[in-house]
Amino acid sequence: MDDEIQLISDGDGLAVIGDPAAVERFLVSEGLPSKDLGLHRLGPVLSTGAAAAQAGSEIAANSGRWVKLTKDSAHLVGKHGLRGSSKTGLSTGVLKGNHGQIKGFVEFVRGPGALLTNPAMLAGAAGIMAQLAMQQAMDEITDYLATIDEKVDDVLRAQKDAVLADMIGVDFVIDEAMTIREHVGRVSEVTWSKMQATTMTIARTQAYVLRQLDALAGKMEREPKLGELAKTVKDAEPKVQEWLAVLARCFKLQDAIAVLELDRVLDASPDELDRHRLALKVARNNRLALISQSTERLMARMDAAAGTANAKVLLHPGTSRDVVRSSNQVTNAVVDFQGRLGIENGRQSLEARRWTDAATEVRDKALDAGADGLDAARRLGNETLGRSMSATGKLSGRITDRARRLRRGDEAADEED
């Protein structure tokens, strides 16, 4: 039984639980990087009694590792025959190793492992998995913010807008709560009480930023002239980067609050943990959908601006090139931002249409038009010549007829004389 491992997937990550050696063999066999799941955190929150004692011994005997599911690793869920539950949103299964070998894990069909039969343990493990997934996302947003020019940070710090100032203050409060959680291992009532007003501030800041992005997109819709459009797109380039940085920080802070919430529910109301986890997932997906909608609209306007510029590149080569360059810069920034938040996007930046390409196209069209005109002229000339020859023939015939009639008339007059 030492080779038995239990698998839990919530769609974002995969928990591998079992004997430490068996867990390690499985991860090596699949080539998966992992993090400590932190099963020890579930011990204090389990109810008392025989079930709790059994669960405690199960925790002590097993090791848990967490793997982030990517496109490359998501196939494991189907590969190892995990079965999904519509109630919990989890896929679970048990594998048995093949005599300690690294290769050869197969589906274990004699029944679920002890952990999977304990609802409290399963809910607790799923809650920790959700926290790890959000912390991973927070780390990726931190990396994203670190790659942005320091000037953006300076601009944000210099903001006099009360909405952004409040958001920066909330950032300090949440960072302090996460630090205390890391050292204490839980979220106490005192720590949680400091967080009460933070959610409204972050939501207000996010709504403000989305309105700013929508305003930029709307402004480009109202620019009929290429020169004005070029100025609008160029001015939007640094502003979009700044607003995306604020939006990324809002999303990171919302994930941090969700991590703290799950800790608090696990501590105070463990029976509600599973429902709370699922509700947080729905709320997070709704935020992603709202952000995706706003940023997609902005990119659509950038695509339209680039298309307008490309259509006028022959008359305004420099201005058109500037519009396309700025549009691509904004689009690339948005795509990078969406990728960090896990929003799928398959866009590719437009390339500025070269003046020579446009000129060549116009020349070709002119030549085609000229060739068509020459053919038409030739046809017209031939038709005219034909009509002329026909008319000449008819006229010649009429003159001959008249001369003949005149000669006949003269002959008749001579006879009468």
CSV table of C-alpha atoms in Angstrom, one decimal:
chain,number,residue,atom,x,y,z
A,1,MET,CA,0.0,0.0,0.0
A,2,ASP,CA,3.0,2.3,0.2
A,3,ASP,CA,2.9,2.9,-3.5
A,4,GLU,CA,-0.6,4.2,-3.4
A,5,ILE,CA,-1.1,7.9,-4.2
A,6,GLN,CA,-4.3,9.9,-4.3
A,7,LEU,CA,-4.9,12.6,-7.0
A,8,ILE,CA,-7.2,15.7,-6.7
A,9,SER,CA,-7.7,18.2,-9.5
A,10,ASP,CA,-9.8,21.4,-9.4
A,11,GLY,CA,-9.0,22.4,-13.0
A,12,ASP,CA,-6.3,24.8,-11.9
A,13,GLY,CA,-3.9,22.5,-10.1
A,14,LEU,CA,-3.3,18.8,-9.2
A,15,ALA,CA,-2.7,17.6,-5.7
A,16,VAL,CA,-0.6,14.4,-5.4
A,17,ILE,CA,-1.0,12.9,-1.9
A,18,GLY,CA,0.6,9.7,-0.5
A,19,ASP,CA,3.8,8.2,0.8
A,20,PRO,CA,6.6,10.7,0.2
A,21,ALA,CA,8.7,8.3,-1.8
A,22,ALA,CA,5.7,7.3,-4.0
A,23,VAL,CA,4.7,10.9,-4.5
A,24,GLU,CA,8.2,11.7,-5.6
A,25,ARG,CA,8.4,8.8,-8.0
A,26,PHE,CA,5.2,9.8,-9.6
A,27,LEU,CA,6.3,13.5,-10.1
A,28,VAL,CA,9.6,12.3,-11.5
A,29,SER,CA,7.9,9.9,-13.9
A,30,GLU,CA,5.7,12.6,-15.2
A,31,GLY,CA,8.4,15.3,-15.2
A,32,LEU,CA,6.3,17.7,-13.1
A,33,PRO,CA,7.6,20.6,-10.9
A,34,SER,CA,5.6,20.9,-7.7
A,35,LYS,CA,5.1,22.8,-4.4
A,36,ASP,CA,4.4,21.6,-0.9
A,37,LEU,CA,0.6,21.3,-0.5
A,38,GLY,CA,0.7,22.0,3.2
A,39,LEU,CA,-1.6,19.3,4.5
A,40,HIS,CA,-0.4,19.9,8.0
A,41,ARG,CA,-2.6,23.0,8.1
A,42,LEU,CA,-5.7,20.8,8.1
A,43,GLY,CA,-5.0,19.1,11.5
A,44,PRO,CA,-6.2,21.8,13.9
A,45,VAL,CA,-9.5,22.5,12.0
A,46,LEU,CA,-10.8,18.9,12.0
A,47,SER,CA,-13.5,18.0,14.4
A,48,THR,CA,-12.7,15.9,17.5
A,49,GLY,CA,-13.4,12.1,17.8
A,50,ALA,CA,-12.3,8.9,16.1
A,51,ALA,CA,-12.7,10.4,12.6
A,52,ALA,CA,-10.5,13.3,13.5
A,53,ALA,CA,-7.8,10.9,14.9
A,54,GLN,CA,-7.9,8.8,11.8
A,55,ALA,CA,-7.6,11.9,9.6
A,56,GLY,CA,-4.8,13.2,11.7
A,57,SER,CA,-2.8,9.9,11.3
A,58,GLU,CA,-3.6,10.1,7.6
A,59,ILE,CA,-2.1,13.6,7.4
A,60,ALA,CA,1.0,12.5,9.4
A,61,ALA,CA,1.7,9.5,7.2
A,62,ASN,CA,1.3,11.3,3.8
A,63,SER,CA,3.0,13.9,1.8
A,64,GLY,CA,1.2,16.3,-0.4
A,65,ARG,CA,2.5,18.2,-3.4
A,66,TRP,CA,0.7,20.7,-5.7
A,67,VAL,CA,1.3,21.0,-9.4
A,68,LYS,CA,0.0,23.9,-11.5
A,69,LEU,CA,-2.0,22.5,-14.5
A,70,THR,CA,-0.8,23.9,-17.8
A,71,LYS,CA,-1.5,22.8,-21.4
A,72,ASP,CA,1.2,20.3,-21.1
A,73,SER,CA,0.1,18.8,-17.8
A,74,ALA,CA,-3.7,19.0,-18.0
A,75,HIS,CA,-3.8,15.7,-19.9
A,76,LEU,CA,-3.0,13.9,-16.7
A,77,VAL,CA,-6.6,14.2,-15.5
A,78,GLY,CA,-7.8,12.1,-18.4
A,79,LYS,CA,-4.7,10.0,-18.6
A,80,HIS,CA,-5.1,8.6,-15.1
A,81,GLY,CA,-8.8,8.2,-15.2
A,82,LEU,CA,-9.8,10.8,-12.6
A,83,ARG,CA,-13.5,11.1,-12.1
A,84,GLY,CA,-15.3,14.4,-11.8
A,85,SER,CA,-17.9,15.5,-9.3
A,86,SER,CA,-20.5,18.2,-10.3
A,87,LYS,CA,-21.1,18.9,-6.6
A,88,THR,CA,-17.5,19.8,-5.6
A,89,GLY,CA,-16.1,20.6,-9.0
A,90,LEU,CA,-13.2,18.3,-8.2
A,91,SER,CA,-11.8,15.3,-10.1
A,92,THR,CA,-10.3,12.5,-8.0
A,93,GLY,CA,-8.7,9.2,-8.3
A,94,VAL,CA,-6.2,6.7,-6.8
A,95,LEU,CA,-3.1,5.3,-8.5
A,96,LYS,CA,-0.9,2.3,-7.4
A,97,GLY,CA,2.8,2.2,-8.2
A,98,ASN,CA,4.4,-0.8,-9.8
A,99,HIS,CA,6.7,-2.3,-7.2
A,100,GLY,CA,8.6,0.9,-6.4
A,101,GLN,CA,9.5,1.6,-10.0
A,102,ILE,CA,9.5,5.2,-11.3
A,103,LYS,CA,7.5,4.2,-14.4
A,104,GLY,CA,4.3,2.2,-14.3
A,105,PHE,CA,1.7,4.0,-12.2
A,106,VAL,CA,-1.7,2.5,-13.1
A,107,GLU,CA,-5.3,3.2,-12.0
A,108,PHE,CA,-6.0,1.6,-8.6
A,109,VAL,CA,-9.6,0.3,-8.8
A,110,ARG,CA,-10.1,-1.3,-5.4
A,111,GLY,CA,-11.6,1.9,-3.9
A,112,PRO,CA,-10.8,5.5,-3.0
A,113,GLY,CA,-8.0,6.3,-0.6
A,114,ALA,CA,-8.7,7.3,3.0
A,115,LEU,CA,-8.3,11.0,2.3
A,116,LEU,CA,-10.9,11.0,-0.5
A,117,THR,CA,-13.5,9.4,1.8
A,118,ASN,CA,-13.3,12.1,4.4
A,119,PRO,CA,-15.4,15.1,3.2
A,120,ALA,CA,-13.7,17.5,5.6
A,121,MET,CA,-10.3,16.5,4.5
A,122,LEU,CA,-11.2,16.7,0.8
A,123,ALA,CA,-12.8,20.1,1.2
A,124,GLY,CA,-9.7,21.3,3.2
A,125,ALA,CA,-7.3,20.0,0.6
A,126,ALA,CA,-9.3,21.7,-2.2
A,127,GLY,CA,-9.3,25.0,-0.3
A,128,ILE,CA,-5.5,24.9,0.1
A,129,MET,CA,-5.2,24.0,-3.6
A,130,ALA,CA,-7.3,27.1,-4.5
A,131,GLN,CA,-5.0,29.2,-2.3
A,132,LEU,CA,-1.9,27.9,-4.0
A,133,ALA,CA,-3.4,28.6,-7.5
A,134,MET,CA,-4.2,32.2,-6.5
A,135,GLN,CA,-0.8,32.7,-4.9
A,136,GLN,CA,0.8,31.4,-8.2
A,137,ALA,CA,-1.2,34.0,-10.1
A,138,MET,CA,-0.2,36.7,-7.7
A,139,ASP,CA,3.5,35.8,-8.3
A,140,GLU,CA,3.0,36.0,-12.0
A,141,ILE,CA,1.4,39.4,-11.7
A,142,THR,CA,4.3,40.5,-9.5
A,143,ASP,CA,6.7,39.4,-12.2
A,144,TYR,CA,4.6,41.3,-14.8
A,145,LEU,CA,4.7,44.5,-12.8
A,146,ALA,CA,8.5,44.2,-12.3
A,147,THR,CA,8.9,44.1,-16.1
A,148,ILE,CA,7.1,47.4,-16.6
A,149,ASP,CA,9.2,50.6,-16.9
A,150,GLU,CA,9.9,52.2,-13.6
A,151,LYS,CA,8.4,55.4,-14.9
A,152,VAL,CA,5.0,53.8,-14.6
A,153,ASP,CA,5.6,53.2,-10.9
A,154,ASP,CA,6.7,56.8,-10.5
A,155,VAL,CA,3.5,58.0,-12.2
A,156,LEU,CA,1.3,55.8,-10.0
A,157,ARG,CA,3.1,57.1,-6.9
A,158,ALA,CA,2.6,60.7,-8.0
A,159,GLN,CA,-1.1,60.2,-8.6
A,160,LYS,CA,-3.2,62.8,-6.8
A,161,ASP,CA,-6.4,60.9,-7.6
A,162,ALA,CA,-8.1,59.9,-4.4
A,163,VAL,CA,-9.3,56.5,-5.9
A,164,LEU,CA,-5.7,55.5,-6.7
A,165,ALA,CA,-4.4,56.8,-3.4
A,166,ASP,CA,-6.9,54.6,-1.5
A,167,MET,CA,-5.8,51.6,-3.6
A,168,ILE,CA,-2.2,52.1,-2.6
A,169,GLY,CA,-3.2,52.3,1.0
A,170,VAL,CA,-5.1,49.1,0.7
A,171,ASP,CA,-2.0,47.5,-0.8
A,172,PHE,CA,-0.1,48.2,2.4
A,173,VAL,CA,-2.9,46.7,4.6
A,174,ILE,CA,-3.2,43.5,2.6
A,175,ASP,CA,0.6,43.0,2.4
A,176,GLU,CA,0.8,43.3,6.2
A,177,ALA,CA,-2.0,40.7,6.7
A,178,MET,CA,-0.3,38.3,4.3
A,179,THR,CA,3.0,38.7,6.2
A,180,ILE,CA,1.2,38.0,9.5
A,181,ARG,CA,-0.4,34.9,8.0
A,182,GLU,CA,2.9,33.6,6.8
A,183,HIS,CA,4.4,33.9,10.3
A,184,VAL,CA,1.4,32.8,12.4
A,185,GLY,CA,0.0,30.1,10.0
A,186,ARG,CA,-3.6,31.4,10.2
A,187,VAL,CA,-5.8,34.5,9.9
A,188,SER,CA,-7.0,35.5,13.3
A,189,GLU,CA,-10.1,37.6,14.0
A,190,VAL,CA,-7.9,40.6,14.7
A,191,THR,CA,-6.1,40.3,11.4
A,192,TRP,CA,-9.3,39.8,9.5
A,193,SER,CA,-11.0,42.8,11.1
A,194,LYS,CA,-8.4,45.0,9.5
A,195,MET,CA,-9.5,43.8,6.0
A,196,GLN,CA,-13.2,44.8,6.2
A,197,ALA,CA,-13.1,48.0,4.1
A,198,THR,CA,-10.5,46.8,1.6
A,199,THR,CA,-12.8,45.0,-0.8
A,200,MET,CA,-15.0,48.1,-1.6
A,201,THR,CA,-11.9,50.2,-2.2
A,202,ILE,CA,-10.4,47.7,-4.7
A,203,ALA,CA,-13.7,47.3,-6.5
A,204,ARG,CA,-14.1,51.1,-6.8
A,205,THR,CA,-10.6,51.4,-8.2
A,206,GLN,CA,-11.1,48.6,-10.7
A,207,ALA,CA,-14.3,50.1,-11.9
A,208,TYR,CA,-12.6,53.5,-12.3
A,209,VAL,CA,-9.8,52.0,-14.4
A,210,LEU,CA,-12.1,50.1,-16.7
A,211,ARG,CA,-14.0,53.4,-17.3
A,212,GLN,CA,-10.7,55.0,-18.2
A,213,LEU,CA,-9.9,52.3,-20.7
A,214,ASP,CA,-13.5,52.5,-22.2
A,215,ALA,CA,-13.1,56.3,-22.5
A,216,LEU,CA,-9.9,55.8,-24.5
A,217,ALA,CA,-11.6,53.4,-26.8
A,218,GLY,CA,-14.5,55.7,-27.2
A,219,LYS,CA,-12.3,58.6,-28.1
A,220,MET,CA,-10.7,56.8,-31.0
A,221,GLU,CA,-14.1,56.1,-32.4
A,222,ARG,CA,-14.8,59.8,-32.7
A,223,GLU,CA,-11.5,60.7,-34.6
A,224,PRO,CA,-12.3,61.0,-38.3
A,225,LYS,CA,-9.0,62.6,-39.4
A,226,LEU,CA,-5.8,60.7,-39.6
A,227,GLY,CA,-3.7,63.4,-38.0
A,228,GLU,CA,-6.1,63.6,-35.0
A,229,LEU,CA,-6.3,59.8,-34.8
A,230,ALA,CA,-2.4,59.6,-34.7
A,231,LYS,CA,-2.2,62.0,-31.8
A,232,THR,CA,-5.0,60.1,-29.9
A,233,VAL,CA,-3.3,56.7,-30.4
A,234,LYS,CA,0.1,58.1,-29.4
A,235,ASP,CA,-1.2,59.7,-26.3
A,236,ALA,CA,-3.1,56.5,-25.4
A,237,GLU,CA,0.1,54.4,-25.5
A,238,PRO,CA,1.6,55.4,-22.1
A,239,LYS,CA,-1.9,55.8,-20.5
A,240,VAL,CA,-3.0,52.3,-21.3
A,241,GLN,CA,0.2,50.9,-19.8
A,242,GLU,CA,-0.4,52.8,-16.6
A,243,TRP,CA,-4.1,51.7,-16.3
A,244,LEU,CA,-3.1,48.1,-17.0
A,245,ALA,CA,-0.6,48.3,-14.1
A,246,VAL,CA,-3.3,49.6,-11.8
A,247,LEU,CA,-5.7,46.9,-13.0
A,248,ALA,CA,-3.1,44.2,-12.4
A,249,ARG,CA,-2.5,45.4,-8.9
A,250,CYS,CA,-6.2,45.4,-8.2
A,251,PHE,CA,-6.5,41.8,-9.4
A,252,LYS,CA,-3.5,40.7,-7.3
A,253,LEU,CA,-5.0,42.3,-4.2
A,254,GLN,CA,-8.4,40.6,-4.8
A,255,ASP,CA,-6.6,37.2,-5.0
A,256,ALA,CA,-4.8,38.0,-1.8
A,257,ILE,CA,-8.1,38.8,-0.1
A,258,ALA,CA,-9.5,35.5,-1.4
A,259,VAL,CA,-6.5,33.6,0.1
A,260,LEU,CA,-7.1,35.3,3.5
A,261,GLU,CA,-10.9,34.6,3.2
A,262,LEU,CA,-10.3,30.9,2.7
A,263,ASP,CA,-8.0,30.8,5.7
A,264,ARG,CA,-10.6,32.5,7.8
A,265,VAL,CA,-13.4,30.2,6.7
A,266,LEU,CA,-11.2,27.1,7.3
A,267,ASP,CA,-10.6,28.3,10.8
A,268,ALA,CA,-14.1,29.6,11.7
A,269,SER,CA,-16.6,27.6,9.6
A,270,PRO,CA,-14.9,24.6,8.0
A,271,ASP,CA,-18.2,23.1,6.9
A,272,GLU,CA,-18.7,26.1,4.6
A,273,LEU,CA,-15.3,25.9,3.1
A,274,ASP,CA,-16.2,24.0,-0.1
A,275,ARG,CA,-19.2,26.3,-0.9
A,276,HIS,CA,-17.0,29.4,-0.2
A,277,ARG,CA,-14.3,28.1,-2.5
A,278,LEU,CA,-16.7,27.6,-5.4
A,279,ALA,CA,-18.3,31.0,-4.8
A,280,LEU,CA,-14.9,32.7,-4.9
A,281,LYS,CA,-14.1,30.9,-8.2
A,282,VAL,CA,-17.3,32.2,-9.8
A,283,ALA,CA,-16.6,35.7,-8.6
A,284,ARG,CA,-13.0,35.6,-9.9
A,285,ASN,CA,-14.2,34.3,-13.3
A,286,ASN,CA,-16.7,37.2,-13.5
A,287,ARG,CA,-13.9,39.7,-12.8
A,288,LEU,CA,-11.9,38.1,-15.6
A,289,ALA,CA,-14.8,38.3,-18.0
A,290,LEU,CA,-15.3,42.0,-17.2
A,291,ILE,CA,-11.7,42.8,-17.7
A,292,SER,CA,-11.5,40.8,-20.9
A,293,GLN,CA,-14.6,42.6,-22.4
A,294,SER,CA,-13.1,46.1,-21.7
A,295,THR,CA,-9.6,45.2,-23.0
A,296,GLU,CA,-11.0,43.5,-26.1
A,297,ARG,CA,-13.0,46.6,-27.0
A,298,LEU,CA,-9.8,48.7,-26.6
A,299,MET,CA,-7.9,46.3,-28.9
A,300,ALA,CA,-10.7,46.4,-31.5
A,301,ARG,CA,-10.4,50.2,-31.7
A,302,MET,CA,-6.6,49.9,-32.0
A,303,ASP,CA,-7.1,47.4,-34.9
A,304,ALA,CA,-9.6,49.8,-36.5
A,305,ALA,CA,-7.1,52.7,-36.2
A,306,ALA,CA,-4.3,50.6,-37.7
A,307,GLY,CA,-6.7,49.6,-40.6
A,308,THR,CA,-7.6,53.3,-41.2
A,309,ALA,CA,-3.9,54.2,-41.2
A,310,ASN,CA,-3.0,51.5,-43.7
A,311,ALA,CA,-5.7,52.5,-46.0
A,312,LYS,CA,-4.2,56.0,-46.2
A,313,VAL,CA,-0.5,55.1,-46.2
A,314,LEU,CA,0.0,56.3,-49.8
A,315,LEU,CA,-1.0,59.9,-49.0
A,316,HIS,CA,0.3,60.0,-45.4
A,317,PRO,CA,3.2,57.4,-45.1
A,318,GLY,CA,4.8,58.9,-41.9
A,319,THR,CA,1.6,59.4,-40.0
A,320,SER,CA,0.2,56.0,-41.0
A,321,ARG,CA,3.3,54.3,-39.8
A,322,ASP,CA,3.2,56.1,-36.4
A,323,VAL,CA,-0.5,55.1,-35.9
A,324,VAL,CA,0.2,51.4,-36.7
A,325,ARG,CA,3.3,51.4,-34.4
A,326,SER,CA,1.4,52.9,-31.5
A,327,SER,CA,-1.5,50.6,-32.1
A,328,ASN,CA,0.8,47.6,-32.0
A,329,GLN,CA,2.5,48.8,-28.8
A,330,VAL,CA,-0.9,49.1,-27.1
A,331,THR,CA,-2.1,45.8,-28.4
A,332,ASN,CA,1.0,44.0,-27.3
A,333,ALA,CA,0.8,45.5,-23.9
A,334,VAL,CA,-2.8,44.3,-23.5
A,335,VAL,CA,-2.1,40.8,-24.8
A,336,ASP,CA,0.8,40.5,-22.3
A,337,PHE,CA,-1.5,41.7,-19.5
A,338,GLN,CA,-4.2,39.3,-20.4
A,339,GLY,CA,-1.8,36.4,-20.5
A,340,ARG,CA,-0.6,37.2,-17.0
A,341,LEU,CA,-4.2,37.1,-15.8
A,342,GLY,CA,-4.9,33.8,-17.6
A,343,ILE,CA,-7.1,35.4,-20.3
A,344,GLU,CA,-6.7,33.4,-23.5
A,345,ASN,CA,-6.0,35.5,-26.6
A,346,GLY,CA,-4.7,34.5,-30.0
A,347,ARG,CA,-4.2,38.0,-31.4
A,348,GLN,CA,-1.2,39.0,-33.5
A,349,SER,CA,0.0,42.6,-34.0
A,350,LEU,CA,-0.6,44.3,-37.3
A,351,GLU,CA,2.3,45.3,-39.4
A,352,ALA,CA,2.5,48.8,-40.8
A,353,ARG,CA,1.8,48.6,-44.5
A,354,ARG,CA,4.8,49.9,-46.4
A,355,TRP,CA,4.4,52.9,-48.6
A,356,THR,CA,6.1,51.1,-51.6
A,357,ASP,CA,3.7,48.2,-51.2
A,358,ALA,CA,0.7,50.6,-51.4
A,359,ALA,CA,2.2,52.5,-54.3
A,360,THR,CA,2.9,49.3,-56.2
A,361,GLU,CA,-0.7,48.2,-55.6
A,362,VAL,CA,-2.0,51.6,-56.9
A,363,ARG,CA,0.3,51.4,-59.9
A,364,ASP,CA,-0.9,47.9,-60.7
A,365,LYS,CA,-4.5,49.0,-60.5
A,366,ALA,CA,-3.7,51.9,-62.7
A,367,LEU,CA,-2.0,49.7,-65.2
A,368,ASP,CA,-4.9,47.3,-65.1
A,369,ALA,CA,-7.3,50.1,-65.6
A,370,GLY,CA,-5.1,51.5,-68.5
A,371,ALA,CA,-4.9,48.1,-70.2
A,372,ASP,CA,-8.7,47.8,-69.9
A,373,GLY,CA,-9.0,51.3,-71.4
A,374,LEU,CA,-6.6,50.5,-74.3
A,375,ASP,CA,-8.5,47.4,-75.1
A,376,ALA,CA,-11.7,49.4,-75.0
A,377,ALA,CA,-10.2,52.0,-77.3
A,378,ARG,CA,-9.0,49.4,-79.7
A,379,ARG,CA,-12.5,47.8,-79.7
A,380,LEU,CA,-14.0,51.3,-80.2
A,381,GLY,CA,-11.6,52.1,-83.0
A,382,ASN,CA,-12.2,48.9,-84.8
A,383,GLU,CA,-16.0,49.4,-84.5
A,384,THR,CA,-15.7,53.0,-85.7
A,385,LEU,CA,-13.5,51.9,-88.6
A,386,GLY,CA,-16.0,49.3,-89.6
A,387,ARG,CA,-18.9,51.7,-89.3
A,388,SER,CA,-16.9,54.2,-91.3
A,389,MET,CA,-16.0,51.7,-94.0
A,390,SER,CA,-19.6,50.7,-94.1
A,391,ALA,CA,-20.8,54.3,-94.3
A,392,THR,CA,-18.3,55.0,-97.1
A,393,GLY,CA,-19.5,52.0,-99.0
A,394,LYS,CA,-23.1,53.1,-98.7
A,395,LEU,CA,-22.3,56.7,-99.7
A,396,SER,CA,-20.3,55.5,-102.7
A,397,GLY,CA,-23.2,53.3,-103.7
A,398,ARG,CA,-25.7,56.2,-103.4
A,399,ILE,CA,-23.4,58.5,-105.6
A,400,THR,CA,-23.1,55.8,-108.3
A,401,ASP,CA,-26.9,55.3,-108.3
A,402,ARG,CA,-27.5,59.0,-108.6
A,403,ALA,CA,-25.0,59.3,-111.5
A,404,ARG,CA,-26.7,56.5,-113.3
A,405,ARG,CA,-30.1,58.1,-112.9
A,406,LEU,CA,-28.8,61.4,-114.2
A,407,ARG,CA,-27.3,59.7,-117.2
A,408,ARG,CA,-30.5,57.9,-118.0
A,409,GLY,CA,-32.4,61.2,-117.7
A,410,ASP,CA,-30.1,62.9,-120.2
A,411,GLU,CA,-30.5,60.0,-122.7
A,412,ALA,CA,-34.3,60.3,-122.4
A,413,ALA,CA,-34.1,64.1,-123.1
A,414,ASP,CA,-32.0,63.5,-126.3
A,415,GLU,CA,-34.5,61.1,-127.6
A,416,GLU,CA,-37.3,63.5,-127.2
A,417,ASP,CA,-35.3,66.2,-129.1
